[in-house]
PDB file of C-alpha atoms in Angstrom:
ATOM      1  CA  GLU A   1      -0.087  -0.401  -0.023  1.00  0.00           C
ATOM      2  CA  ASP A   2       2.598   2.149   0.913  1.00  0.00           C
ATOM      3  CA  PHE A   3       4.450   2.646  -2.383  1.00  0.00           C
ATOM      4  CA  VAL A   4       0.925   3.164  -3.505  1.00  0.00           C
ATOM      5  CA  GLN A   5       0.438   6.158  -1.619  1.00  0.00           C
ATOM      6  CA  LYS A   6       3.811   7.511  -2.224  1.00  0.00           C
ATOM      7  CA  GLY A   7       3.566   6.991  -5.806  1.00  0.00           C
ATOM      8  CA  SER A   8       6.707   5.491  -6.063  1.00  0.00           C
ATOM      9  CA  ALA A   9       5.447   3.002  -9.254  1.00  0.00           C
ATOM     10  CA  LYS A  10       3.368   2.670 -11.471  1.00  0.00           C
ATOM     11  CA  SER A  11       2.655  -1.008 -12.172  1.00  0.00           C
ATOM     12  CA  VAL A  12       2.988  -3.708  -9.525  1.00  0.00           C
ATOM     13  CA  LYS A  13       4.469  -6.785 -11.730  1.00  0.00           C
ATOM     14  CA  LYS A  14       4.980 -10.043  -9.812  1.00  0.00           C
ATOM     15  CA  VAL A  15       2.665 -10.447  -7.059  1.00  0.00           C
ATOM     16  CA  LYS A  16       4.004 -13.589  -4.370  1.00  0.00           C
ATOM     17  CA  VAL A  17       1.372 -14.064  -2.496  1.00  0.00           C
ATOM     18  CA  VAL A  18       1.604 -16.811   1.097  1.00  0.00           C
ATOM     19  CA  ILE A  19      -1.537 -18.372   2.455  1.00  0.00           C
ATOM     20  CA  PHE A  20      -1.106 -19.726   6.518  1.00  0.00           C
ATOM     21  CA  LEU A  21      -3.006 -22.115   8.520  1.00  0.00           C
ATOM     22  CA  PRO A  22      -3.299 -20.378  11.615  1.00  0.00           C
ATOM     23  CA  GLN A  23      -1.132 -22.866  13.536  1.00  0.00           C
ATOM     24  CA  VAL A  24       1.698 -21.847  11.128  1.00  0.00           C
ATOM     25  CA  LEU A  25       1.586 -18.851  12.253  1.00  0.00           C
ATOM     26  CA  ASP A  26       2.524 -18.707  15.524  1.00  0.00           C
ATOM     27  CA  VAL A  27       5.495 -20.772  14.151  1.00  0.00           C
ATOM     28  CA  PHE A  28       6.880 -18.231  11.059  1.00  0.00           C
ATOM     29  CA  TYR A  29       6.085 -15.616  13.415  1.00  0.00           C
ATOM     30  CA  ALA A  30       8.951 -16.489  16.113  1.00  0.00           C
ATOM     31  CA  ILE A  31      10.676 -18.396  13.094  1.00  0.00           C
ATOM     32  CA  MET A  32      10.862 -14.267  11.551  1.00  0.00           C
ATOM     33  CA  LYS A  33      11.924 -13.389  15.566  1.00  0.00           C
ATOM     34  CA  LYS A  34      14.921 -15.192  16.123  1.00  0.00           C
ATOM     35  CA  ARG A  35      16.268 -14.747  12.896  1.00  0.00           C
ATOM     36  CA  GLU A  36      15.649 -10.356  12.640  1.00  0.00           C
ATOM     37  CA  GLY A  37      17.952 -11.409  16.623  1.00  0.00           C
ATOM     38  CA  THR A  38      15.000  -9.714  18.946  1.00  0.00           C
ATOM     39  CA  GLN A  39      13.123 -12.799  21.070  1.00  0.00           C
ATOM     40  CA  VAL A  40       9.660 -13.344  20.948  1.00  0.00           C
ATOM     41  CA  SER A  41       8.064 -12.397  24.001  1.00  0.00           C
ATOM     42  CA  SER A  42       5.525 -13.567  25.420  1.00  0.00           C
ATOM     43  CA  GLN A  43       4.447 -12.696  28.768  1.00  0.00           C
ATOM     44  CA  GLN A  44       6.160 -10.278  30.864  1.00  0.00           C
ATOM     45  CA  SER A  45       8.169 -12.300  34.207  1.00  0.00           C
ATOM     46  CA  MET A  46       7.468 -11.508  37.693  1.00  0.00           C
ATOM     47  CA  MET A  47      10.729  -9.541  38.031  1.00  0.00           C
ATOM     48  CA  SER A  48      10.433  -7.332  34.581  1.00  0.00           C
ATOM     49  CA  LYS A  49       6.949  -6.173  35.666  1.00  0.00           C
ATOM     50  CA  LEU A  50       7.902  -5.589  39.259  1.00  0.00           C
ATOM     51  CA  ALA A  51      10.890  -2.945  37.423  1.00  0.00           C
ATOM     52  CA  SER A  52       8.744  -1.522  35.240  1.00  0.00           C
ATOM     53  CA  PHE A  53       6.339  -0.967  37.717  1.00  0.00           C
ATOM     54  CA  LEU A  54       9.269   0.735  39.422  1.00  0.00           C
ATOM     55  CA  ARG A  55      10.779   1.980  36.261  1.00  0.00           C
ATOM     56  CA  ILE A  56      14.459  -0.162  37.364  1.00  0.00           C
ATOM     57  CA  SER A  57      15.283  -2.134  33.741  1.00  0.00           C
ATOM     58  CA  LYS A  58      18.254  -3.346  32.216  1.00  0.00           C
ATOM     59  CA  GLN A  59      18.697  -2.194  29.486  1.00  0.00           C
ATOM     60  CA  PRO A  60      20.678  -4.122  27.595  1.00  0.00           C
ATOM     61  CA  PRO A  61      23.389  -3.403  25.433  1.00  0.00           C
ATOM     62  CA  LYS A  62      23.009  -2.570  22.146  1.00  0.00           C
ATOM     63  CA  LYS A  63      23.428  -5.208  18.948  1.00  0.00           C
ATOM     64  CA  GLU A  64      24.223  -4.912  15.299  1.00  0.00           C
ATOM     65  CA  ASN A  65      21.951  -6.675  13.265  1.00  0.00           C
ATOM     66  CA  HIS A  66      23.479  -7.508   9.598  1.00  0.00           C
ATOM     67  CA  LEU A  67      21.144  -9.085   7.135  1.00  0.00           C
ATOM     68  CA  VAL A  68      21.828 -10.301   3.774  1.00  0.00           C
ATOM     69  CA  LEU A  69      20.147  -9.994   1.114  1.00  0.00           C
ATOM     70  CA  GLU A  70      19.924 -12.558  -1.732  1.00  0.00           C
ATOM     71  CA  LYS A  71      18.110 -13.006  -4.990  1.00  0.00           C
ATOM     72  CA  LYS A  72      16.943 -16.306  -5.801  1.00  0.00           C
ATOM     73  CA  THR A  73      16.638 -16.674  -9.630  1.00  0.00           C
ATOM     74  CA  GLU A  74      15.139 -19.253 -10.783  1.00  0.00           C
ATOM     75  CA  SER A  75      15.234 -20.798 -14.367  1.00  0.00           C
ATOM     76  CA  ALA A  76      12.696 -20.633 -17.466  1.00  0.00           C
ATOM     77  CA  THR A  77      12.316 -21.888 -20.644  1.00  0.00           C
ATOM     78  CA  PHE A  78      10.702 -20.476 -23.024  1.00  0.00           C
ATOM     79  CA  ARG A  79       9.455 -21.725 -26.573  1.00  0.00           C
ATOM     80  CA  VAL A  80       9.275 -19.505 -29.912  1.00  0.00           C
ATOM     81  CA  CYS A  81       7.895 -19.525 -32.897  1.00  0.00           C
ATOM     82  CA  GLY A  82       7.069 -17.048 -35.582  1.00  0.00           C
ATOM     83  CA  GLU A  83       5.885 -16.837 -39.263  1.00  0.00           C
ATOM     84  CA  ASN A  84       9.687 -16.214 -39.540  1.00  0.00           C
ATOM     85  CA  VAL A  85      13.008 -17.033 -38.746  1.00  0.00           C
ATOM     86  CA  MET A  86      13.211 -13.013 -38.305  1.00  0.00           C
ATOM     87  CA  CYS A  87       9.688 -12.466 -36.466  1.00  0.00           C
ATOM     88  CA  VAL A  88      11.554 -15.841 -33.974  1.00  0.00           C
ATOM     89  CA  GLU A  89      14.759 -13.447 -34.064  1.00  0.00           C
ATOM     90  CA  GLN A  90      12.805 -10.309 -33.182  1.00  0.00           C
ATOM     91  CA  THR A  91      11.083 -12.158 -29.975  1.00  0.00           C
ATOM     92  CA  ILE A  92      13.691 -13.631 -28.805  1.00  0.00           C
ATOM     93  CA  SER A  93      15.239  -9.894 -28.551  1.00  0.00           C
ATOM     94  CA  TRP A  94      12.302  -8.334 -27.234  1.00  0.00           C
ATOM     95  CA  LEU A  95      12.505 -11.478 -24.032  1.00  0.00           C
ATOM     96  CA  GLN A  96      16.105 -11.119 -23.251  1.00  0.00           C
ATOM     97  CA  ASP A  97      16.166  -7.318 -22.970  1.00  0.00           C
ATOM     98  CA  LEU A  98      12.685  -7.948 -20.207  1.00  0.00           C
ATOM     99  CA  ILE A  99      14.478 -10.135 -18.845  1.00  0.00           C
ATOM    100  CA  GLU A 100      17.895  -7.963 -18.304  1.00  0.00           C
ATOM    101  CA  LYS A 101      15.852  -5.203 -17.392  1.00  0.00           C
ATOM    102  CA  GLU A 102      14.447  -6.890 -14.802  1.00  0.00           C
ATOM    103  CA  GLN A 103      17.788  -8.488 -13.217  1.00  0.00           C
ATOM    104  CA  CYS A 104      19.792  -4.982 -14.040  1.00  0.00           C
ATOM    105  CA  PRO A 105      18.169  -3.936 -10.118  1.00  0.00           C
ATOM    106  CA  TYR A 106      19.947  -6.755  -8.300  1.00  0.00           C
ATOM    107  CA  THR A 107      23.346  -6.355 -10.193  1.00  0.00           C
ATOM    108  CA  SER A 108      25.923  -3.694  -9.637  1.00  0.00           C
TER     109      SER A 108
END
């Protein structure tokens, strides 16, 4: 929604939807929090409640999280048919240009 409201994108080319069963959602959330490096807190302990009540709390040392994003590349096979060789070659060239433009933001 944010990119639509900000106007930074004119169209969406690909949308991935992940559907979880309710019993799997908590497990997924816990794994993502663990991967992020934060603790999943289900309940506060009695000591932390007492400390927050008395305004006594320990400041844990700040931990830097280094996340690495990787682009997963999947291969695809195209079979191009056309009226003549020229049409086929133009279509192949057009497809290659589209693929290169799509991959351009991920290369450095």
